[in-house]
XYZ file of C-alpha atoms in Angstrom:
602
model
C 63.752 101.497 107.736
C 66.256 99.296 109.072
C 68.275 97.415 106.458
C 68.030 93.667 106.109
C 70.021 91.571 107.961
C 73.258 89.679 105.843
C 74.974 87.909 108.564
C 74.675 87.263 112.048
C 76.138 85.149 115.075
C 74.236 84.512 117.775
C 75.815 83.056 121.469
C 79.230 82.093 119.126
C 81.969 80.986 120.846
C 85.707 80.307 119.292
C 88.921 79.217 121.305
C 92.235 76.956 120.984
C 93.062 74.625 123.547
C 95.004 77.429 125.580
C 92.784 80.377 125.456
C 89.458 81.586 124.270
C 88.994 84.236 121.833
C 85.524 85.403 122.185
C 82.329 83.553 124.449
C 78.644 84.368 123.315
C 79.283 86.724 120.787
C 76.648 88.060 119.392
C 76.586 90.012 115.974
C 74.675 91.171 112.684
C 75.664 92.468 109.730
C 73.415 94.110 107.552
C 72.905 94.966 104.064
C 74.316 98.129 102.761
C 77.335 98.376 105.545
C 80.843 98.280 105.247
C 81.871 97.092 108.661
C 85.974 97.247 109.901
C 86.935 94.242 112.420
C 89.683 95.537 114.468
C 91.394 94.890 117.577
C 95.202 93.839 119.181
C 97.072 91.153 117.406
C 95.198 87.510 118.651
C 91.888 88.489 119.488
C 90.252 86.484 116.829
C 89.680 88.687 113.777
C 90.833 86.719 110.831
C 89.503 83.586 112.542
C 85.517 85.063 113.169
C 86.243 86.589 109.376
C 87.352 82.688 108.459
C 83.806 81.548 110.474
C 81.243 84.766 108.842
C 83.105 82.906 105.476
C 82.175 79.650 106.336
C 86.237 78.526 106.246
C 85.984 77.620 109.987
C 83.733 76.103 112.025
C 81.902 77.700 115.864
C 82.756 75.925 118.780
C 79.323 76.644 120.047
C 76.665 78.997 118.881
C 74.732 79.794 115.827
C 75.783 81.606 112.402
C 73.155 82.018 110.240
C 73.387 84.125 106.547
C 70.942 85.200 103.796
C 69.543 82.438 101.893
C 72.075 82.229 98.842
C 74.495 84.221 99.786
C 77.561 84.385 97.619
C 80.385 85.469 99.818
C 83.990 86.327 98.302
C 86.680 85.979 100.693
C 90.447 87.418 100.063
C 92.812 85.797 102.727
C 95.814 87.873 104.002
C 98.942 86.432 102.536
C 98.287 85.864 98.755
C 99.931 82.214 97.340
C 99.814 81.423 93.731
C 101.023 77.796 91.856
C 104.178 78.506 90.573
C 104.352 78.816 86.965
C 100.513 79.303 86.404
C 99.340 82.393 84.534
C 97.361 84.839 86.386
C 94.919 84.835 83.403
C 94.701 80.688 84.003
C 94.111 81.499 87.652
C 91.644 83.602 86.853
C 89.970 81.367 84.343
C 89.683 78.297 86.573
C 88.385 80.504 89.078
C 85.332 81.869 87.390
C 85.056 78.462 85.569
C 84.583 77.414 89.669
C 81.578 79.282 89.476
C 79.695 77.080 86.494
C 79.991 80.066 84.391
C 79.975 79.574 79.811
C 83.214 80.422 77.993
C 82.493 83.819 76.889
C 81.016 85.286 80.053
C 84.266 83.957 81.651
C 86.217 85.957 79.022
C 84.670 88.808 79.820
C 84.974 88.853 83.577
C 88.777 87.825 83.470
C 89.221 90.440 80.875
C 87.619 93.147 82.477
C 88.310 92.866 86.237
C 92.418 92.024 85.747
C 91.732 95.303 83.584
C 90.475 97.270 86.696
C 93.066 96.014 88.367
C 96.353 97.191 86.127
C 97.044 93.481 85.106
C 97.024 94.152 81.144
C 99.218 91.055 80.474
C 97.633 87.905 81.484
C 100.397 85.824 80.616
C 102.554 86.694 83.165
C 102.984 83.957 86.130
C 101.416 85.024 89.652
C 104.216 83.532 91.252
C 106.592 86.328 89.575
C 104.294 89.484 91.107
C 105.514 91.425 93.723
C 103.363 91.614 97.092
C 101.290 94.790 96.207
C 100.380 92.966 92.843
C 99.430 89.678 94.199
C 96.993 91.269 96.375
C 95.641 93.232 93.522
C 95.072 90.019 91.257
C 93.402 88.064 94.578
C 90.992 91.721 94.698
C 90.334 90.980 91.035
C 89.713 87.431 91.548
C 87.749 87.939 94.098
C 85.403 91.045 92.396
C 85.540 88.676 89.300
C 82.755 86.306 90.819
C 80.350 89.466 91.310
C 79.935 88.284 94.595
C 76.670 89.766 97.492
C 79.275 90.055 99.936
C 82.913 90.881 100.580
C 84.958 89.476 103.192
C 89.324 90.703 103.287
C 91.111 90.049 105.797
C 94.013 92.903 105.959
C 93.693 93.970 102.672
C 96.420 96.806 102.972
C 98.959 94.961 104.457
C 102.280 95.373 102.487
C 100.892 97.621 99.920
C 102.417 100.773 98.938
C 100.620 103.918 99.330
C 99.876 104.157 95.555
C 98.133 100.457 95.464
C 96.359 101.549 98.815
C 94.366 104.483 97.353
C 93.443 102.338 94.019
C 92.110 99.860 96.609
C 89.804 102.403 98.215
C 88.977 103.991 95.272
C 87.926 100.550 93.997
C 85.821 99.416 96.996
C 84.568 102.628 97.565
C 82.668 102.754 94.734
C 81.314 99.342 95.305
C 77.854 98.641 96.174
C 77.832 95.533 97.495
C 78.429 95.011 101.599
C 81.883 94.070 102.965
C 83.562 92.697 105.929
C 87.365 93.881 106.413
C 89.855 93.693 108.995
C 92.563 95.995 108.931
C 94.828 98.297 110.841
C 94.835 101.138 108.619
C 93.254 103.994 109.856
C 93.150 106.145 106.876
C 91.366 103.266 105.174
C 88.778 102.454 108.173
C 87.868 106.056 108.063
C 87.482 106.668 104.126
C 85.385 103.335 104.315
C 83.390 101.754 106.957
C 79.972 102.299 108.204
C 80.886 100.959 111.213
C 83.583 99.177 113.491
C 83.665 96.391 115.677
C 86.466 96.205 117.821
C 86.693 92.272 119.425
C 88.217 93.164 122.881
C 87.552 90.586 125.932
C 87.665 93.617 128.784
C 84.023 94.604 126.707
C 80.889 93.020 127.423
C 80.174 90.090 125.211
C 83.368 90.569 123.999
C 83.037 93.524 121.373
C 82.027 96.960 120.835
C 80.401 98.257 118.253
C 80.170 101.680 116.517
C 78.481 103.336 113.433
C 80.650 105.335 111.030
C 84.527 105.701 110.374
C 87.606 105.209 112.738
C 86.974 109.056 113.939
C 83.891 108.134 115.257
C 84.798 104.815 116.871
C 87.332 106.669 118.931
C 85.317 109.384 120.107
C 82.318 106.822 121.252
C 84.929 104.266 122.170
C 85.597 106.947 124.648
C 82.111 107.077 126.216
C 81.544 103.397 126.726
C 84.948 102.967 128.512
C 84.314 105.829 130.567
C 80.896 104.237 131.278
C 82.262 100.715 131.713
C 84.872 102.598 134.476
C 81.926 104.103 136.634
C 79.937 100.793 136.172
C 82.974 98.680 137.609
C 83.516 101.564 140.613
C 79.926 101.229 141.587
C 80.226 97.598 141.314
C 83.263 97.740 143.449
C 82.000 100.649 145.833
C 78.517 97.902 146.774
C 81.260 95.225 147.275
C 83.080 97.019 149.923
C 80.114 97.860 151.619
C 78.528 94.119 151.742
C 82.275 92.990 152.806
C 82.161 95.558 155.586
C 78.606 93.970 156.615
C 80.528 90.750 156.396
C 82.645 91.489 158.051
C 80.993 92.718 161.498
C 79.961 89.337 162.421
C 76.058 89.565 161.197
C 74.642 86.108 162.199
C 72.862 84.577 159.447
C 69.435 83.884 161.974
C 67.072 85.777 159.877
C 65.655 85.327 156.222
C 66.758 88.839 154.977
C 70.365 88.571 156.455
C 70.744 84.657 154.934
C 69.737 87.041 151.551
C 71.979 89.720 152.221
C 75.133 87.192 152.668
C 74.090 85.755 149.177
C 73.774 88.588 147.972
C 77.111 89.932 148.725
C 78.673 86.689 147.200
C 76.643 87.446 144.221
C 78.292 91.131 143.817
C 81.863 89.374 144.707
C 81.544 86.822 142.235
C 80.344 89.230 139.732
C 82.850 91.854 140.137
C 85.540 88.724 139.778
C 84.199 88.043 136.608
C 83.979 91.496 134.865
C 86.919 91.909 133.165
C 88.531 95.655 133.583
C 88.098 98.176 130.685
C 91.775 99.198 131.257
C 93.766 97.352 128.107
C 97.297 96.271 128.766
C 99.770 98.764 127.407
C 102.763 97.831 125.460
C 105.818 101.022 126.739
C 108.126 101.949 123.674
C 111.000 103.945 124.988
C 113.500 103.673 122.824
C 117.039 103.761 124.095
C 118.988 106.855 122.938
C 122.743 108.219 123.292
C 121.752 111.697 124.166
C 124.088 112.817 121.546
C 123.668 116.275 120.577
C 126.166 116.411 117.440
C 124.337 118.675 115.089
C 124.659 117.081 112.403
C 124.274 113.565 112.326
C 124.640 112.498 109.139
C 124.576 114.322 105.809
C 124.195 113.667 102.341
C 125.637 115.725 99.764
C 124.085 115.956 96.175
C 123.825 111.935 96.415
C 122.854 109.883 93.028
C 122.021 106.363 93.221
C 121.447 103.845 90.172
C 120.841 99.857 90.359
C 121.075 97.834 86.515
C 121.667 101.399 85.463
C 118.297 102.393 86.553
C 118.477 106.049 88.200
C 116.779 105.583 91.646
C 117.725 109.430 92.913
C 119.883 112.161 92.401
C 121.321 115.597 94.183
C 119.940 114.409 97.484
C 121.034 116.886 99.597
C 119.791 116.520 103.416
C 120.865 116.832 107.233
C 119.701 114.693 109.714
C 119.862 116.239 113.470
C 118.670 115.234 116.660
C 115.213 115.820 116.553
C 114.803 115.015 112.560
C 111.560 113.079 111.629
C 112.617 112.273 108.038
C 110.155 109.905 105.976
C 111.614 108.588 102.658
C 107.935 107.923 100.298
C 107.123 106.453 96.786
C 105.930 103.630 95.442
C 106.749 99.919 95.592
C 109.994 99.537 93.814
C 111.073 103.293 93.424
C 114.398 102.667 95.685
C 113.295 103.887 99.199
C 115.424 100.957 100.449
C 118.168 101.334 98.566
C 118.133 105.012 99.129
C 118.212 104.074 102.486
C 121.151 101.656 102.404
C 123.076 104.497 100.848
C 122.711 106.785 103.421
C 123.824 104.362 106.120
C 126.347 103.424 104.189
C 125.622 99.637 103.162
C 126.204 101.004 99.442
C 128.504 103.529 97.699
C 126.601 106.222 96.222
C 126.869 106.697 92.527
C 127.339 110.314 92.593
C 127.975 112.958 95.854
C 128.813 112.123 98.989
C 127.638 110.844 102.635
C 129.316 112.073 105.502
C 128.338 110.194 109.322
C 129.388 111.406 112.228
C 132.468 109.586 114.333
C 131.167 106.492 115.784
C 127.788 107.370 114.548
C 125.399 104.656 116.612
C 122.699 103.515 113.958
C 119.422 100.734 114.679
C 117.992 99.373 111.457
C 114.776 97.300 111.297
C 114.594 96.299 108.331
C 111.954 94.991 106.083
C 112.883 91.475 105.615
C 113.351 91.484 109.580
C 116.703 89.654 108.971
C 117.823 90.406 112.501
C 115.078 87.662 113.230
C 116.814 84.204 113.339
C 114.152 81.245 113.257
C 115.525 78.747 115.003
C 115.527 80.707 118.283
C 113.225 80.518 120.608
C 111.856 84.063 122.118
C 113.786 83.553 124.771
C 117.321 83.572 123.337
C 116.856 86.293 120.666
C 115.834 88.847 123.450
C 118.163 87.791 125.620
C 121.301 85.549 123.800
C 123.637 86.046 127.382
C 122.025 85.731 130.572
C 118.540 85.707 131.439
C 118.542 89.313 132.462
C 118.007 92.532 129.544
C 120.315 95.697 130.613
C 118.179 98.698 129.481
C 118.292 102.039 130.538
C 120.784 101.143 132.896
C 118.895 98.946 134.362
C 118.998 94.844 134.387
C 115.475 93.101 134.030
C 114.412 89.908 133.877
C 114.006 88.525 130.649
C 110.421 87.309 131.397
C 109.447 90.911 132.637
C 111.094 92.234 130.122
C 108.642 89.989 127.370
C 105.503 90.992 130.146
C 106.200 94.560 128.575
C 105.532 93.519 124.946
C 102.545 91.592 125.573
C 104.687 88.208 126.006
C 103.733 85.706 128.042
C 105.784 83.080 129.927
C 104.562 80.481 127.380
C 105.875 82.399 124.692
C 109.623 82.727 125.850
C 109.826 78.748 125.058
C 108.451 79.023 121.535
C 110.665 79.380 118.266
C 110.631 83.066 116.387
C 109.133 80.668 113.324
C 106.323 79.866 115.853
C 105.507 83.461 116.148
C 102.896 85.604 114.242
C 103.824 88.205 112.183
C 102.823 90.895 114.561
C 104.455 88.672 117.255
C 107.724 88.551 115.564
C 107.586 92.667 114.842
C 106.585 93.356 118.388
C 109.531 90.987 119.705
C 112.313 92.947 116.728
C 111.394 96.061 118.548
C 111.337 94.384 122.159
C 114.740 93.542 120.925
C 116.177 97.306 119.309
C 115.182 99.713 121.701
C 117.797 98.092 124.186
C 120.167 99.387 121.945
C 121.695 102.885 122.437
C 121.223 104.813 119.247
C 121.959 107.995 117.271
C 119.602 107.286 114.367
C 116.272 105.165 114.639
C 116.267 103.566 111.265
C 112.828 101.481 109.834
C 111.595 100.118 106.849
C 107.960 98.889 107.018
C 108.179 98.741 110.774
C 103.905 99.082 110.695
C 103.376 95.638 108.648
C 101.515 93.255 111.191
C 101.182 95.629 114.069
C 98.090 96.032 115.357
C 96.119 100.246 116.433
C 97.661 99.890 119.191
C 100.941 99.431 119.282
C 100.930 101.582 116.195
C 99.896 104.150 118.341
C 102.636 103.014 121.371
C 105.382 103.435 118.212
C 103.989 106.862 117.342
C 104.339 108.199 120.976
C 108.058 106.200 120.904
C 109.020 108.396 118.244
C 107.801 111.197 119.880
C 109.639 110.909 122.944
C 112.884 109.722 121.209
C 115.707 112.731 121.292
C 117.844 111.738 118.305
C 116.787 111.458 114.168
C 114.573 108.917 112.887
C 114.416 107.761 109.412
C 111.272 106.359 108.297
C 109.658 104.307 105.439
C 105.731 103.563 105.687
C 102.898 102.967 103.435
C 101.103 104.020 107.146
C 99.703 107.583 106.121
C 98.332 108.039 109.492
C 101.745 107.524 111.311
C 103.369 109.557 108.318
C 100.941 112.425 109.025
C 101.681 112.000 113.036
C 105.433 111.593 113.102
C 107.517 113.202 109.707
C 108.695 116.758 110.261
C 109.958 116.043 106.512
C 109.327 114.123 103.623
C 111.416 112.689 100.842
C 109.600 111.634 97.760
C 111.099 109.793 95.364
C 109.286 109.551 91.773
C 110.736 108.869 87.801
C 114.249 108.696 89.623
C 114.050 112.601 91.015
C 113.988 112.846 94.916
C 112.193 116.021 96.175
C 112.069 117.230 99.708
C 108.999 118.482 101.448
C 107.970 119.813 104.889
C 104.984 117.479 105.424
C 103.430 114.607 103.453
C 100.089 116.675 102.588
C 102.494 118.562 100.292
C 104.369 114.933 99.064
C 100.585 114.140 98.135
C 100.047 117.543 96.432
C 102.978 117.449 94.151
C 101.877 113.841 93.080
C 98.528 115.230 92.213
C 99.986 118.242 90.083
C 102.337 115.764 87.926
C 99.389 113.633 87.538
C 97.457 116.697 86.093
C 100.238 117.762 83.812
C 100.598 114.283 82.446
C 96.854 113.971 81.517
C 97.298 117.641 80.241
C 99.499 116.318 77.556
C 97.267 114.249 76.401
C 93.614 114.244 74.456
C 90.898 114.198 76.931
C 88.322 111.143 76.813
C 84.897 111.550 75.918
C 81.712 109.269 75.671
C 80.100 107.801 72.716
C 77.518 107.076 71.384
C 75.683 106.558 68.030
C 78.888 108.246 66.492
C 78.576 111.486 68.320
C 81.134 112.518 71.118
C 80.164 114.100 74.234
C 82.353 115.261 77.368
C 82.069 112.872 80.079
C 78.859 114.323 82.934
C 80.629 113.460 86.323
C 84.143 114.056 87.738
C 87.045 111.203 86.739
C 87.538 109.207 89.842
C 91.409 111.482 90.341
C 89.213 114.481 90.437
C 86.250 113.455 92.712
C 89.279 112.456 94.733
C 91.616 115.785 94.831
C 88.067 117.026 95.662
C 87.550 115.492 98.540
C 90.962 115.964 100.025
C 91.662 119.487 99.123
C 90.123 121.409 102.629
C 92.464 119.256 104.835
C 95.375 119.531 102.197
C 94.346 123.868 102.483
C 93.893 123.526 106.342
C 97.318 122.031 106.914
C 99.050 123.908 104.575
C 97.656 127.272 106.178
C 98.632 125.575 109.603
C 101.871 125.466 108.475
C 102.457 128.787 106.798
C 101.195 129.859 110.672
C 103.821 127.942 112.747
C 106.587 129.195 110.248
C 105.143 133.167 110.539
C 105.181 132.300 114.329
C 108.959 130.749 114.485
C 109.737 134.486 112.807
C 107.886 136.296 115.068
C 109.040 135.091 118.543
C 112.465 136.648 118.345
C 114.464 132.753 118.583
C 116.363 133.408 115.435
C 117.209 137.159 116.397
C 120.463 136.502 116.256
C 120.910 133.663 114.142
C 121.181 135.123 110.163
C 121.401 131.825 108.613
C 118.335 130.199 110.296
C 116.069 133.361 109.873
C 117.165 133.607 106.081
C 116.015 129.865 106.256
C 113.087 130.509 107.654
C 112.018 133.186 105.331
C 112.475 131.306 102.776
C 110.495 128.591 104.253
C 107.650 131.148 104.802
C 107.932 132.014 100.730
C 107.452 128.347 99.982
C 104.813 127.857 102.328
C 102.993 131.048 101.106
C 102.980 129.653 97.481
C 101.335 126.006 98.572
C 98.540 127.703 99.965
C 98.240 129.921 97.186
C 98.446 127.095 94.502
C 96.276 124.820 96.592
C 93.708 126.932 96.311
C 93.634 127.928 92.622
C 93.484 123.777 92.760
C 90.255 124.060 95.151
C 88.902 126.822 92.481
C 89.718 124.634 89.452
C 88.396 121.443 91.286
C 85.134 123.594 91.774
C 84.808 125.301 88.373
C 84.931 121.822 86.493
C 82.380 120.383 89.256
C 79.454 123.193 88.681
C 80.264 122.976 84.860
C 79.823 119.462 84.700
């Protein structure tokens, strides 16, 4: 039995004066699903997520929803009155919803609980980014709502805060709407995507299931949309041939052959190509092949006397994928600002190599000035970009990150966020470099020019340095992790084992402590299901195990093939490498057998 339907637009269309974002849209949304929006940066998903919340009106069409439907909506950037309390935001909200005095007490209570906010005197305005959004989740949860509607939930959270918000939703009952570009979190969560693309018919695609399963049928309906628009094409040619040969129109069935031709030619006009525009990232390198590049010897860092790190000890070479990792606040930017020299290490020692050529995208994006239009920050001299050698028009060269002539006139303040990231990296990978060096650079960018970065990293020959709360481009593009946590800095090989060593000082904190049990009627009885940190390390373990075991391989391999015959150092390396490696596999799965064990007993 089908489930009942929540939502649904029928024939909706939705523009601005320059350019329409979707025409006769149709969609439903039932009960029960968790549905991801997703598509490039400007195709309309926060606005259709602003119309399914009743925030924005339809040009034309109908929208239609569940009698009484109570539909929470958490908008992308979070803004708080200054000086107000979040427990006063939290009170007039609920109060918003006609509710008595102690029922609101309870709600604000228990939800800013859920959410780590234990001190409800504290002003909103003083949170940091990953805590705002975790008050507007709280706030939003707080009204019990039927339905939930977030638009880019993740965006600017640390890994930590991300996992609490799936571990939150997921155990949710109620349906939700989200649009994000975090494919880690579209695959633990939805029951389906929609991906809001003009080249598609009626505008969108739709898939049931997570992000894995949107890409492999994404793949089928392009591949069908390809051979539809061939054959299309194929019976055009043909009729333009017959056209062509000078058929006189004398005859009923030739005056319905010419209109039908037209027909075909009109309609193959009109159907838009299933090929998407492709943004190139080839970022500009030295070729240097100095082995080592930069190199930090047992480096300590404190701020306000606060240790950050200490005996960081590292090499970056051409070729080095490094990732620095922790959460919000644990000094990944500062760390980073030490190694590139910006700030004198408390302790040990950075050496650079001469005239060592360094790009830095920061966070902030300060290299962004506001008042400039497009136009002048790509190209400041001129109105041609040198890259590669080469010089290139500065409107081609915006053409190759989605710009278009329009744009070049407008301000950087004009810009969206992913606008503005996708013009800072228009504007770095001119430069020559040694070291690739980004903080955040995923905030605002959409799958695909995620995935464009990811293959720029790829192809780039010197050392990148890379913060991210992205697991998915963590997982694609660090040959080695740095994890910072309670001011110790630990280096792995990938960030499955970053995420393992979490888990196991997680485990021997709660060891330390009494476990919790249930009561009841003053008895005490061990709780019946896993905690939610168990149920979790469950669930992960297998792919933790399988790349673990995939590593040990590759490292047994790299022995094996004779390379390092001659090299003592790098074999001695290696086997030591191969020792580690052994042991995560081993302890992973006396983790597996634990997780297991506690699972049947319970």
């Amino acid at each position: 039995m089908s489930s009942a339907p929540l939502i649904s637009l029928q024939d909706a269309t939705k523009g601005f004066s320059d350019r329409p974002l979707f025409t006769q849209l149709t969609l439903v949304i039932s009960e029960g699903e968790r549905v991801a929006l997703i598509g490039d940066n400007g195709c309309g998903k926060s606005t259709l997520l602003k119309i399914l919340a009743g925030l924005e009106e339809l040009d034309d069409g109908t929208l239609s929803a569940k009698k009484g439907l109570r539909a929470a909506y958490v908008a992308q950037q979070d803004t708080f009155t200054d000086g107000v309390s979040i427990g006063e935001i939290m009170d007039t909200h609920l109060a918003s919803a006609r509710l008595d005095h102690d029922e609101i007490a309870r709600r604000s209570s228990m939800y800013l609980g859920m959410a780590g906010l234990s001190d409800s005197t504290v002003a909103a305005s003083t949170l940091s980014g990953g805590w705002k959004k975790r008050l507007s989740i709280a706030r939003a949860l707080a009204l019990e709502p039927d339905c939930l509607l977030l638009d880019e939930p993740t965006n600017h959270l640390d890994i930590d805060s991300i996992e609490w918000l799936e571990d939150v939703l997921a155990n949710l009952t109620i349906p939700m709407i989200f649009v994000s570009h975090d494919r880690y979190f579209i695959e633990r969560l939805a029951t389906r995507v929609i991906e809001l693309n003009r080249a598609y018919p009626r505008d969108h695609i739709a898939t049931d299931g997570g992000y894995a399963d949107y890409i492999e049928r994404r793949e089928d309906i392009l591949s069908q949309l390809a051979k539809q628009r061939s054959s299309l094409a194929n019976k055009v040619r043909r009729e333009v041939e017959w056209l062509r040969q000078g058929v006189k129109a004398r005859t009923t069935k030739s005056r319905a052959r010419i209109n039908e031709a037209h027909r075909l030619i009109d309609t193959l006009r009109s159907t838009p190509s299933s090929e998407k525009q492709r943004l190139e990232l080839e970022f500009s390198s030295t070729q240097r092949k100095t082995k080592d590049l930069l190199k930090a010897e047992g480096v300590a860092q404190s701020i306000g006397g606060q240790t950050i790190c200490k005996n960081v000890s590292l090499i970056l070479s051409p070729g080095s994928r490094l990732a620095i990792v922790g959460a919000n606040g644990s000094g990944k930017t500062t760390l980073v600002r030490t190694l590139l020299g910006e700030l004198e290490p408390t302790a040990g020692r950075v050496v650079r190599a001469p005239n060592l050529r360094i790009s830095f995208m920061d966070q902030a994006r300060s290299q962004i000035r506001d008042d400039l239009t497009l136009r002048d920050f790509l190209c400041p001299h001129g109105d041609s970009v040198s890259f590669l050698g080469e010089n290139i028009h500065v409107a081609a060269w915006a053409a190759r990150f989605l710009f278009s002539r329009d744009h070049l006139s407008r301000t950087m303040s004009a810009l969206s966020g992913g606008e503005r990231a996708r013009a800072l990296l228009a504007k770095s990978i001119t430069e020559a470099s040694d070291v690739l060096v980004f903080d955040e650079p995923t905030n605002d960018l959409d799958i695909s020019t995620l995935e464009n970065l990811e293959e720029g990293f790829e192809s780039f020959p010197g050392a990148i340095v890379l913060i991210t709360h992205d697991r998915y481009v963590l997982e694609r593009t660090a040959s080695a992790v740095l994890g910072l946590l309670d001011g110790e800095a630990t280096l792995f090989g990938s960030y499955g084992q970053w995420e393992a060593y979490k888990l196991d000082k997680a485990l021997d904190a709660r060891s330390t402590t009494t476990p919790k049990v249930e009561k009841k009627q003053g008895s005490s009885r061990p709780a019946k299901k896993l905690s939610y940190k168990d149920a979790r390390d469950l669930s992960m373990i297998e792919e933790l195990i399988s790349k673990a075991e995939e590593e040990l391989k590759q490292t047994q391999q790299e022995i094996d093939s004779g390379a390092h015959a001659t090299d003592a150092g790098k074999l001695t390396e290696l086997c030591a490498q191969l020792t580690a490696r052994q042991a995560e596999v081993e302890r992973l799965y006396a983790r597996w057998q634990e997780l297991e064990d506690l699972s049947r007993a319970l």
